[in-house]
mmCIF file of C-alpha atoms in Angstrom:
data_model
loop_
_atom_site.group_PDB
_atom_site.id
_atom_site.type_symbol
_atom_site.label_atom_id
_atom_site.label_comp_id
_atom_site.label_asym_id
_atom_site.label_seq_id
_atom_site.Cartn_x
_atom_site.Cartn_y
_atom_site.Cartn_z
ATOM 1 C CA MET A 1 46.753 -17.229 80.104
ATOM 2 C CA PHE A 2 42.976 -17.517 79.631
ATOM 3 C CA LYS A 3 43.452 -17.488 75.865
ATOM 4 C CA GLU A 4 46.024 -20.302 76.028
ATOM 5 C CA PHE A 5 43.681 -22.496 78.073
ATOM 6 C CA LEU A 6 40.828 -21.725 75.683
ATOM 7 C CA VAL A 7 42.896 -22.617 72.610
ATOM 8 C CA LEU A 8 43.826 -25.955 74.212
ATOM 9 C CA THR A 9 40.174 -26.998 73.878
ATOM 10 C CA LYS A 10 40.263 -26.412 70.085
ATOM 11 C CA PRO A 11 37.201 -24.095 69.887
ATOM 12 C CA GLY A 12 36.836 -24.622 66.122
ATOM 13 C CA ILE A 13 36.382 -28.359 66.614
ATOM 14 C CA ILE A 14 33.918 -27.751 69.455
ATOM 15 C CA MET A 15 31.855 -25.357 67.334
ATOM 16 C CA GLY A 16 31.759 -27.689 64.335
ATOM 17 C CA ASN A 17 30.686 -30.611 66.487
ATOM 18 C CA LEU A 18 28.163 -28.475 68.345
ATOM 19 C CA ILE A 19 26.402 -27.668 65.058
ATOM 20 C CA ALA A 20 26.084 -31.396 64.406
ATOM 21 C CA THR A 21 24.948 -32.039 67.989
ATOM 22 C CA VAL A 22 22.216 -29.428 67.736
ATOM 23 C CA ALA A 23 21.088 -30.932 64.415
ATOM 24 C CA GLY A 24 20.723 -34.336 66.047
ATOM 25 C CA TYR A 25 18.753 -32.795 68.900
ATOM 26 C CA PHE A 26 16.304 -30.925 66.651
ATOM 27 C CA LEU A 27 15.760 -33.924 64.384
ATOM 28 C CA ALA A 28 14.801 -36.044 67.375
ATOM 29 C CA ALA A 29 12.801 -33.310 69.147
ATOM 30 C CA GLN A 30 10.572 -32.796 66.086
ATOM 31 C CA GLY A 31 9.464 -29.357 67.247
ATOM 32 C CA ASP A 32 9.127 -30.225 70.948
ATOM 33 C CA PHE A 33 11.870 -27.914 72.201
ATOM 34 C CA GLN A 34 12.930 -28.410 75.836
ATOM 35 C CA LEU A 35 15.292 -25.638 76.920
ATOM 36 C CA VAL A 36 16.903 -27.473 79.849
ATOM 37 C CA THR A 37 17.644 -30.586 77.787
ATOM 38 C CA PHE A 38 18.916 -28.492 74.894
ATOM 39 C CA LEU A 39 21.293 -26.466 77.076
ATOM 40 C CA ALA A 40 22.479 -29.618 78.834
ATOM 41 C CA VAL A 41 23.231 -31.258 75.492
ATOM 42 C CA CYS A 42 25.198 -28.221 74.312
ATOM 43 C CA ILE A 43 27.130 -27.702 77.563
ATOM 44 C CA GLY A 44 27.690 -31.390 78.249
ATOM 45 C CA THR A 45 28.822 -32.297 74.742
ATOM 46 C CA SER A 46 31.075 -29.232 74.554
ATOM 47 C CA GLY A 47 32.667 -30.201 77.865
ATOM 48 C CA VAL A 48 33.352 -33.761 76.750
ATOM 49 C CA ILE A 49 34.818 -32.641 73.418
ATOM 50 C CA ALA A 50 36.909 -29.928 75.085
ATOM 51 C CA SER A 51 38.258 -32.485 77.550
ATOM 52 C CA GLY A 52 39.181 -34.883 74.766
ATOM 53 C CA CYS A 53 40.929 -32.112 72.836
ATOM 54 C CA VAL A 54 43.015 -31.076 75.840
ATOM 55 C CA PHE A 55 44.025 -34.688 76.478
ATOM 56 C CA ASN A 56 44.920 -34.908 72.787
ATOM 57 C CA ASN A 57 47.136 -31.824 73.134
ATOM 58 C CA VAL A 58 48.979 -33.428 76.035
ATOM 59 C CA ILE A 59 49.478 -36.688 74.132
ATOM 60 C CA ASP A 60 50.578 -34.972 70.896
ATOM 61 C CA GLN A 61 53.213 -32.628 72.312
ATOM 62 C CA ASP A 62 56.086 -34.522 70.705
ATOM 63 C CA ILE A 63 54.610 -34.474 67.206
ATOM 64 C CA ASP A 64 53.076 -31.000 67.526
ATOM 65 C CA LYS A 65 56.545 -29.477 67.772
ATOM 66 C CA LEU A 66 57.404 -31.021 64.391
ATOM 67 C CA MET A 67 54.419 -29.558 62.509
ATOM 68 C CA GLN A 68 54.357 -25.949 61.369
ATOM 69 C CA ARG A 69 50.685 -25.385 62.178
ATOM 70 C CA THR A 70 50.986 -26.766 65.734
ATOM 71 C CA GLN A 71 54.512 -25.854 66.837
ATOM 72 C CA ASN A 72 53.322 -22.758 68.699
ATOM 73 C CA ARG A 73 50.755 -24.518 70.873
ATOM 74 C CA ALA A 74 50.877 -23.693 74.580
ATOM 75 C CA LEU A 75 52.116 -27.113 75.685
ATOM 76 C CA VAL A 76 54.876 -27.139 73.080
ATOM 77 C CA LYS A 77 56.011 -23.698 74.206
ATOM 78 C CA LYS A 78 55.699 -24.764 77.885
ATOM 79 C CA VAL A 79 53.300 -21.892 78.573
ATOM 80 C CA ILE A 80 51.053 -24.469 80.253
ATOM 81 C CA THR A 81 52.432 -27.521 82.031
ATOM 82 C CA SER A 82 51.335 -31.062 81.205
ATOM 83 C CA ASN A 83 50.035 -31.554 84.752
ATOM 84 C CA GLY A 84 48.037 -28.352 84.556
ATOM 85 C CA ALA A 85 46.545 -29.412 81.226
ATOM 86 C CA LEU A 86 45.673 -32.877 82.581
ATOM 87 C CA LEU A 87 43.874 -31.329 85.559
ATOM 88 C CA TYR A 88 42.062 -28.947 83.225
ATOM 89 C CA ALA A 89 41.019 -31.809 80.924
ATOM 90 C CA THR A 90 39.739 -33.842 83.866
ATOM 91 C CA LEU A 91 37.658 -30.918 85.135
ATOM 92 C CA LEU A 92 36.165 -30.309 81.688
ATOM 93 C CA GLY A 93 35.336 -33.999 81.358
ATOM 94 C CA ALA A 94 33.673 -34.072 84.765
ATOM 95 C CA ILE A 95 31.515 -31.080 83.833
ATOM 96 C CA GLY A 96 30.631 -32.565 80.453
ATOM 97 C CA PHE A 97 29.801 -36.090 81.531
ATOM 98 C CA GLY A 98 28.142 -34.867 84.720
ATOM 99 C CA THR A 99 25.851 -32.492 82.825
ATOM 100 C CA LEU A 100 24.845 -35.125 80.285
ATOM 101 C CA GLY A 101 24.348 -37.741 82.989
ATOM 102 C CA TYR A 102 22.172 -35.551 85.215
ATOM 103 C CA PHE A 103 20.045 -33.762 82.623
ATOM 104 C CA THR A 104 19.799 -36.096 79.620
ATOM 105 C CA THR A 105 19.701 -39.865 79.063
ATOM 106 C CA GLY A 106 21.864 -42.919 79.565
ATOM 107 C CA MET A 107 22.081 -43.439 75.806
ATOM 108 C CA ALA A 108 23.432 -39.918 75.293
ATOM 109 C CA VAL A 109 26.053 -40.549 77.988
ATOM 110 C CA LEU A 110 26.941 -43.892 76.392
ATOM 111 C CA PHE A 111 27.787 -42.236 73.080
ATOM 112 C CA ALA A 112 29.701 -39.480 74.861
ATOM 113 C CA VAL A 113 31.786 -42.196 76.530
ATOM 114 C CA ILE A 114 32.275 -44.017 73.209
ATOM 115 C CA GLY A 115 33.338 -40.848 71.405
ATOM 116 C CA PHE A 116 35.719 -39.809 74.182
ATOM 117 C CA ALA A 117 37.260 -43.282 74.583
ATOM 118 C CA VAL A 118 37.799 -43.706 70.855
ATOM 119 C CA TYR A 119 39.319 -40.244 70.385
ATOM 120 C CA VAL A 120 41.603 -40.218 73.410
ATOM 121 C CA GLY A 121 42.248 -43.917 73.936
ATOM 122 C CA LEU A 122 42.250 -45.561 70.530
ATOM 123 C CA TYR A 123 42.994 -42.704 68.140
ATOM 124 C CA SER A 124 45.304 -40.311 70.017
ATOM 125 C CA LEU A 125 47.279 -42.895 71.978
ATOM 126 C CA HIS A 126 47.704 -45.488 69.247
ATOM 127 C CA TYR A 127 46.127 -45.493 65.790
ATOM 128 C CA LYS A 128 47.018 -41.913 64.819
ATOM 129 C CA ARG A 129 50.709 -42.746 65.162
ATOM 130 C CA LYS A 130 50.788 -46.419 64.235
ATOM 131 C CA SER A 131 48.235 -47.214 61.547
ATOM 132 C CA VAL A 132 46.921 -45.978 58.226
ATOM 133 C CA TYR A 133 43.490 -46.841 59.647
ATOM 134 C CA GLY A 134 43.749 -44.073 62.228
ATOM 135 C CA THR A 135 41.403 -41.867 60.218
ATOM 136 C CA LEU A 136 38.778 -44.633 60.124
ATOM 137 C CA ILE A 137 39.016 -45.149 63.880
ATOM 138 C CA GLY A 138 38.899 -41.422 64.550
ATOM 139 C CA SER A 139 35.795 -41.035 62.402
ATOM 140 C CA ILE A 140 33.787 -42.946 65.013
ATOM 141 C CA SER A 141 34.466 -40.314 67.660
ATOM 142 C CA GLY A 142 33.690 -37.520 65.194
ATOM 143 C CA ALA A 143 30.305 -39.075 64.452
ATOM 144 C CA CYS A 144 29.176 -39.335 68.091
ATOM 145 C CA PRO A 145 28.140 -35.693 68.830
ATOM 146 C CA PRO A 146 25.015 -35.661 66.607
ATOM 147 C CA VAL A 147 24.025 -39.037 68.047
ATOM 148 C CA ILE A 148 24.415 -37.596 71.561
ATOM 149 C CA GLY A 149 22.021 -34.792 70.629
ATOM 150 C CA TYR A 150 19.566 -37.237 69.094
ATOM 151 C CA CYS A 151 19.651 -39.759 71.936
ATOM 152 C CA ALA A 152 19.370 -37.030 74.582
ATOM 153 C CA VAL A 153 15.800 -36.664 73.339
ATOM 154 C CA THR A 154 14.816 -40.215 72.414
ATOM 155 C CA ALA A 155 16.861 -42.217 74.964
ATOM 156 C CA GLN A 156 16.981 -44.799 72.191
ATOM 157 C CA PHE A 157 19.379 -45.901 69.484
ATOM 158 C CA ASP A 158 16.971 -46.274 66.590
ATOM 159 C CA VAL A 159 17.261 -46.349 62.804
ATOM 160 C CA GLY A 160 17.607 -42.567 62.648
ATOM 161 C CA ALA A 161 20.501 -42.584 65.133
ATOM 162 C CA LEU A 162 22.215 -45.383 63.197
ATOM 163 C CA VAL A 163 21.934 -43.484 59.909
ATOM 164 C CA ILE A 164 23.285 -40.309 61.532
ATOM 165 C CA LEU A 165 26.218 -42.218 63.024
ATOM 166 C CA LEU A 166 27.159 -43.829 59.701
ATOM 167 C CA THR A 167 26.641 -40.594 57.732
ATOM 168 C CA PHE A 168 28.977 -38.568 59.921
ATOM 169 C CA CYS A 169 31.521 -41.406 59.993
ATOM 170 C CA LEU A 170 31.606 -41.492 56.204
ATOM 171 C CA TRP A 171 31.896 -37.705 55.988
ATOM 172 C CA GLN A 172 34.943 -37.674 58.260
ATOM 173 C CA ILE A 173 37.139 -39.720 55.901
ATOM 174 C CA PRO A 174 37.346 -37.504 52.763
ATOM 175 C CA HIS A 175 37.306 -34.437 54.994
ATOM 176 C CA SER A 176 40.324 -35.719 56.941
ATOM 177 C CA TYR A 177 42.186 -36.888 53.832
ATOM 178 C CA ALA A 178 41.754 -33.419 52.325
ATOM 179 C CA ILE A 179 43.343 -31.908 55.436
ATOM 180 C CA ALA A 180 46.205 -34.419 55.266
ATOM 181 C CA ILE A 181 46.900 -33.544 51.622
ATOM 182 C CA TYR A 182 46.623 -29.803 52.255
ATOM 183 C CA ARG A 183 49.018 -30.156 55.204
ATOM 184 C CA PHE A 184 51.059 -32.912 53.567
ATOM 185 C CA GLU A 185 54.466 -31.608 54.634
ATOM 186 C CA ASP A 186 53.354 -31.293 58.258
ATOM 187 C CA TYR A 187 52.114 -34.887 58.372
ATOM 188 C CA LYS A 188 55.308 -36.029 56.662
ATOM 189 C CA ALA A 189 57.492 -34.165 59.168
ATOM 190 C CA ALA A 190 55.647 -35.765 62.076
ATOM 191 C CA ASN A 191 55.605 -39.179 60.358
ATOM 192 C CA ILE A 192 51.860 -39.617 60.822
ATOM 193 C CA PRO A 193 50.776 -42.596 58.660
ATOM 194 C CA VAL A 194 47.734 -41.096 56.948
ATOM 195 C CA LEU A 195 46.631 -42.690 53.674
ATOM 196 C CA PRO A 196 47.840 -39.868 51.358
ATOM 197 C CA LEU A 197 51.311 -40.183 52.869
ATOM 198 C CA VAL A 198 51.436 -43.989 52.945
ATOM 199 C CA ASN A 199 49.702 -44.918 49.681
ATOM 200 C CA GLY A 200 49.983 -41.682 47.729
ATOM 201 C CA ILE A 201 47.636 -38.821 46.913
ATOM 202 C CA GLU A 202 46.098 -40.507 43.862
ATOM 203 C CA SER A 203 45.102 -43.500 45.970
ATOM 204 C CA ALA A 204 43.682 -41.184 48.611
ATOM 205 C CA ARG A 205 41.652 -39.332 45.977
ATOM 206 C CA LYS A 206 40.058 -42.605 44.828
ATOM 207 C CA HIS A 207 39.114 -43.390 48.407
ATOM 208 C CA MET A 208 37.721 -39.879 48.835
ATOM 209 C CA VAL A 209 35.492 -40.298 45.782
ATOM 210 C CA ALA A 210 34.131 -43.593 47.119
ATOM 211 C CA TYR A 211 33.493 -42.163 50.573
ATOM 212 C CA ILE A 212 31.756 -39.048 49.225
ATOM 213 C CA VAL A 213 29.385 -41.242 47.216
ATOM 214 C CA ALA A 214 28.775 -43.427 50.278
ATOM 215 C CA PHE A 215 28.239 -40.362 52.475
ATOM 216 C CA THR A 216 25.679 -38.893 50.097
ATOM 217 C CA LEU A 217 23.734 -42.136 49.796
ATOM 218 C CA MET A 218 23.774 -42.741 53.542
ATOM 219 C CA ALA A 219 22.665 -39.169 54.252
ATOM 220 C CA LEU A 220 19.732 -39.688 51.876
ATOM 221 C CA ALA A 221 18.702 -42.745 53.913
ATOM 222 C CA LEU A 222 17.148 -40.331 56.427
ATOM 223 C CA PHE A 223 14.751 -39.331 53.644
ATOM 224 C CA VAL A 224 14.175 -42.944 52.576
ATOM 225 C CA PHE A 225 13.228 -43.882 56.151
ATOM 226 C CA ASN A 226 10.980 -40.816 56.353
ATOM 227 C CA TYR A 227 12.874 -38.919 59.053
ATOM 228 C CA VAL A 228 13.309 -35.795 56.892
ATOM 229 C CA GLY A 229 11.553 -34.099 54.004
ATOM 230 C CA THR A 230 12.222 -33.255 50.365
ATOM 231 C CA LEU A 231 14.110 -30.029 51.088
ATOM 232 C CA TYR A 232 16.733 -31.968 53.044
ATOM 233 C CA ALA A 233 16.978 -34.627 50.328
ATOM 234 C CA VAL A 234 17.426 -32.151 47.469
ATOM 235 C CA SER A 235 19.995 -30.023 49.292
ATOM 236 C CA THR A 236 21.974 -33.097 50.416
ATOM 237 C CA LEU A 237 22.015 -34.534 46.916
ATOM 238 C CA LEU A 238 23.141 -31.234 45.403
ATOM 239 C CA ILE A 239 25.953 -30.633 47.859
ATOM 240 C CA GLY A 240 27.062 -34.249 47.491
ATOM 241 C CA VAL A 241 27.257 -33.871 43.714
ATOM 242 C CA VAL A 242 29.199 -30.596 44.027
ATOM 243 C CA TRP A 243 31.632 -32.148 46.517
ATOM 244 C CA LEU A 244 32.121 -35.156 44.266
ATOM 245 C CA ALA A 245 32.596 -33.013 41.147
ATOM 246 C CA ILE A 246 35.279 -30.864 42.762
ATOM 247 C CA THR A 247 37.073 -33.963 44.038
ATOM 248 C CA ILE A 248 37.104 -35.551 40.569
ATOM 249 C CA VAL A 249 37.235 -32.681 38.081
ATOM 250 C CA ASP A 250 39.473 -30.221 39.910
ATOM 251 C CA PHE A 251 42.205 -32.776 40.564
ATOM 252 C CA GLY A 252 45.027 -31.911 38.177
ATOM 253 C CA ARG A 253 43.605 -28.494 37.374
ATOM 254 C CA TYR A 254 45.122 -26.996 40.514
ATOM 255 C CA GLU A 255 48.197 -27.635 42.624
ATOM 256 C CA GLN A 256 47.497 -30.498 44.991
ATOM 257 C CA HIS A 257 47.408 -28.442 48.170
ATOM 258 C CA ILE A 258 45.023 -25.914 46.564
ATOM 259 C CA TRP A 259 42.785 -28.725 45.290
ATOM 260 C CA ALA A 260 42.786 -30.318 48.753
ATOM 261 C CA LYS A 261 41.832 -27.012 50.371
ATOM 262 C CA ARG A 262 38.893 -26.655 47.952
ATOM 263 C CA VAL A 263 37.722 -30.164 48.784
ATOM 264 C CA PHE A 264 38.089 -29.395 52.495
ATOM 265 C CA VAL A 265 36.051 -26.175 52.242
ATOM 266 C CA VAL A 266 33.239 -27.935 50.372
ATOM 267 C CA SER A 267 33.258 -30.719 52.969
ATOM 268 C CA ILE A 268 32.554 -28.105 55.654
ATOM 269 C CA LEU A 269 29.744 -26.649 53.550
ATOM 270 C CA ALA A 270 28.358 -30.158 53.012
ATOM 271 C CA ILE A 271 28.126 -31.101 56.677
ATOM 272 C CA THR A 272 26.879 -27.650 57.697
ATOM 273 C CA SER A 273 24.144 -27.771 55.049
ATOM 274 C CA LEU A 274 23.176 -31.288 56.048
ATOM 275 C CA SER A 275 23.016 -30.301 59.722
ATOM 276 C CA MET A 276 20.929 -27.204 59.012
ATOM 277 C CA PHE A 277 18.319 -28.983 56.893
ATOM 278 C CA MET A 278 18.271 -31.941 59.277
ATOM 279 C CA SER A 279 17.302 -29.465 62.018
ATOM 280 C CA LEU A 280 14.594 -27.775 59.963
ATOM 281 C CA ASP A 281 13.103 -30.368 57.626
ATOM 282 C CA PHE A 282 12.207 -33.179 60.030
ATOM 283 C CA VAL A 283 9.187 -35.462 59.699
ATOM 284 C CA SER A 284 7.238 -36.596 62.780
ATOM 285 C CA LEU A 285 7.151 -40.360 63.201
ATOM 286 C CA ALA A 286 7.506 -43.058 65.831
ATOM 287 C CA PRO A 287 11.171 -44.132 66.184
ATOM 288 C CA GLN A 288 12.122 -47.659 65.145
ATOM 289 C CA THR A 289 13.959 -48.692 68.312
ATOM 290 C CA LEU A 290 17.146 -50.730 68.150
ATOM 291 C CA LEU A 291 18.441 -50.197 71.703
ATOM 292 C CA THR A 292 17.316 -48.283 74.779
ATOM 293 C CA VAL A 293 19.417 -47.050 77.703
ATOM 294 C CA ARG A 294 17.775 -44.687 80.204
#
């Protein structure tokens, strides 16, 4: 039973977002590592994300049973009841928000609330099922974890936080479209109106190309504004070019689901590389404050 409850939290999603959260923290900390704040960021953000994922599982039971990759989830198989999952999600959320609220900053909590509300309220309950713009809406929640890590240190929403937010938003789109194309039949069976299904794969590929270019340029803005060094800039540019090349050149050379999987894998490498070099290649400077919440 422990395993079923653990899987409900989608550990892979938590881990991926935790890498981004830690990157945001280290960029803002600029070498001034505070163990209590760091642990609170990791535990609190993980709790909030886990809570959102469990709520998402409860909401998506009807469509999960239609998709091959999700039809064996615990709620679909009735291994865990909806009421039990809702209680579990509430407890995880209380731990997550409580930890962030007590040990970090108001700005970090604000972005945790934004990410949670967008993912559970806007995306899961409405836009995922009703609109082709669901991916765009969902990207906001996916971009909040690194901002939580950043703002847990600075207590401010400055230029660096804005660039991080936009960068991770832009990354989410081609990444998500690649998943939708790779799992095209699942999305079709569940009638989820993602762009590849609604407007066609060729249209989605054009959007992916545009978003990859935008992601790369936005990621480089951290270098332009002197938040990171040359190592970050070079690695980000290289991975952006590789991601773009595979998206353009490999289309038609492979079956569509294989091409989409290649694009997806490179997207993971791109965001992991960006997060790693963001953590390591920071530049000390005074933040350019846009908003403060303590």
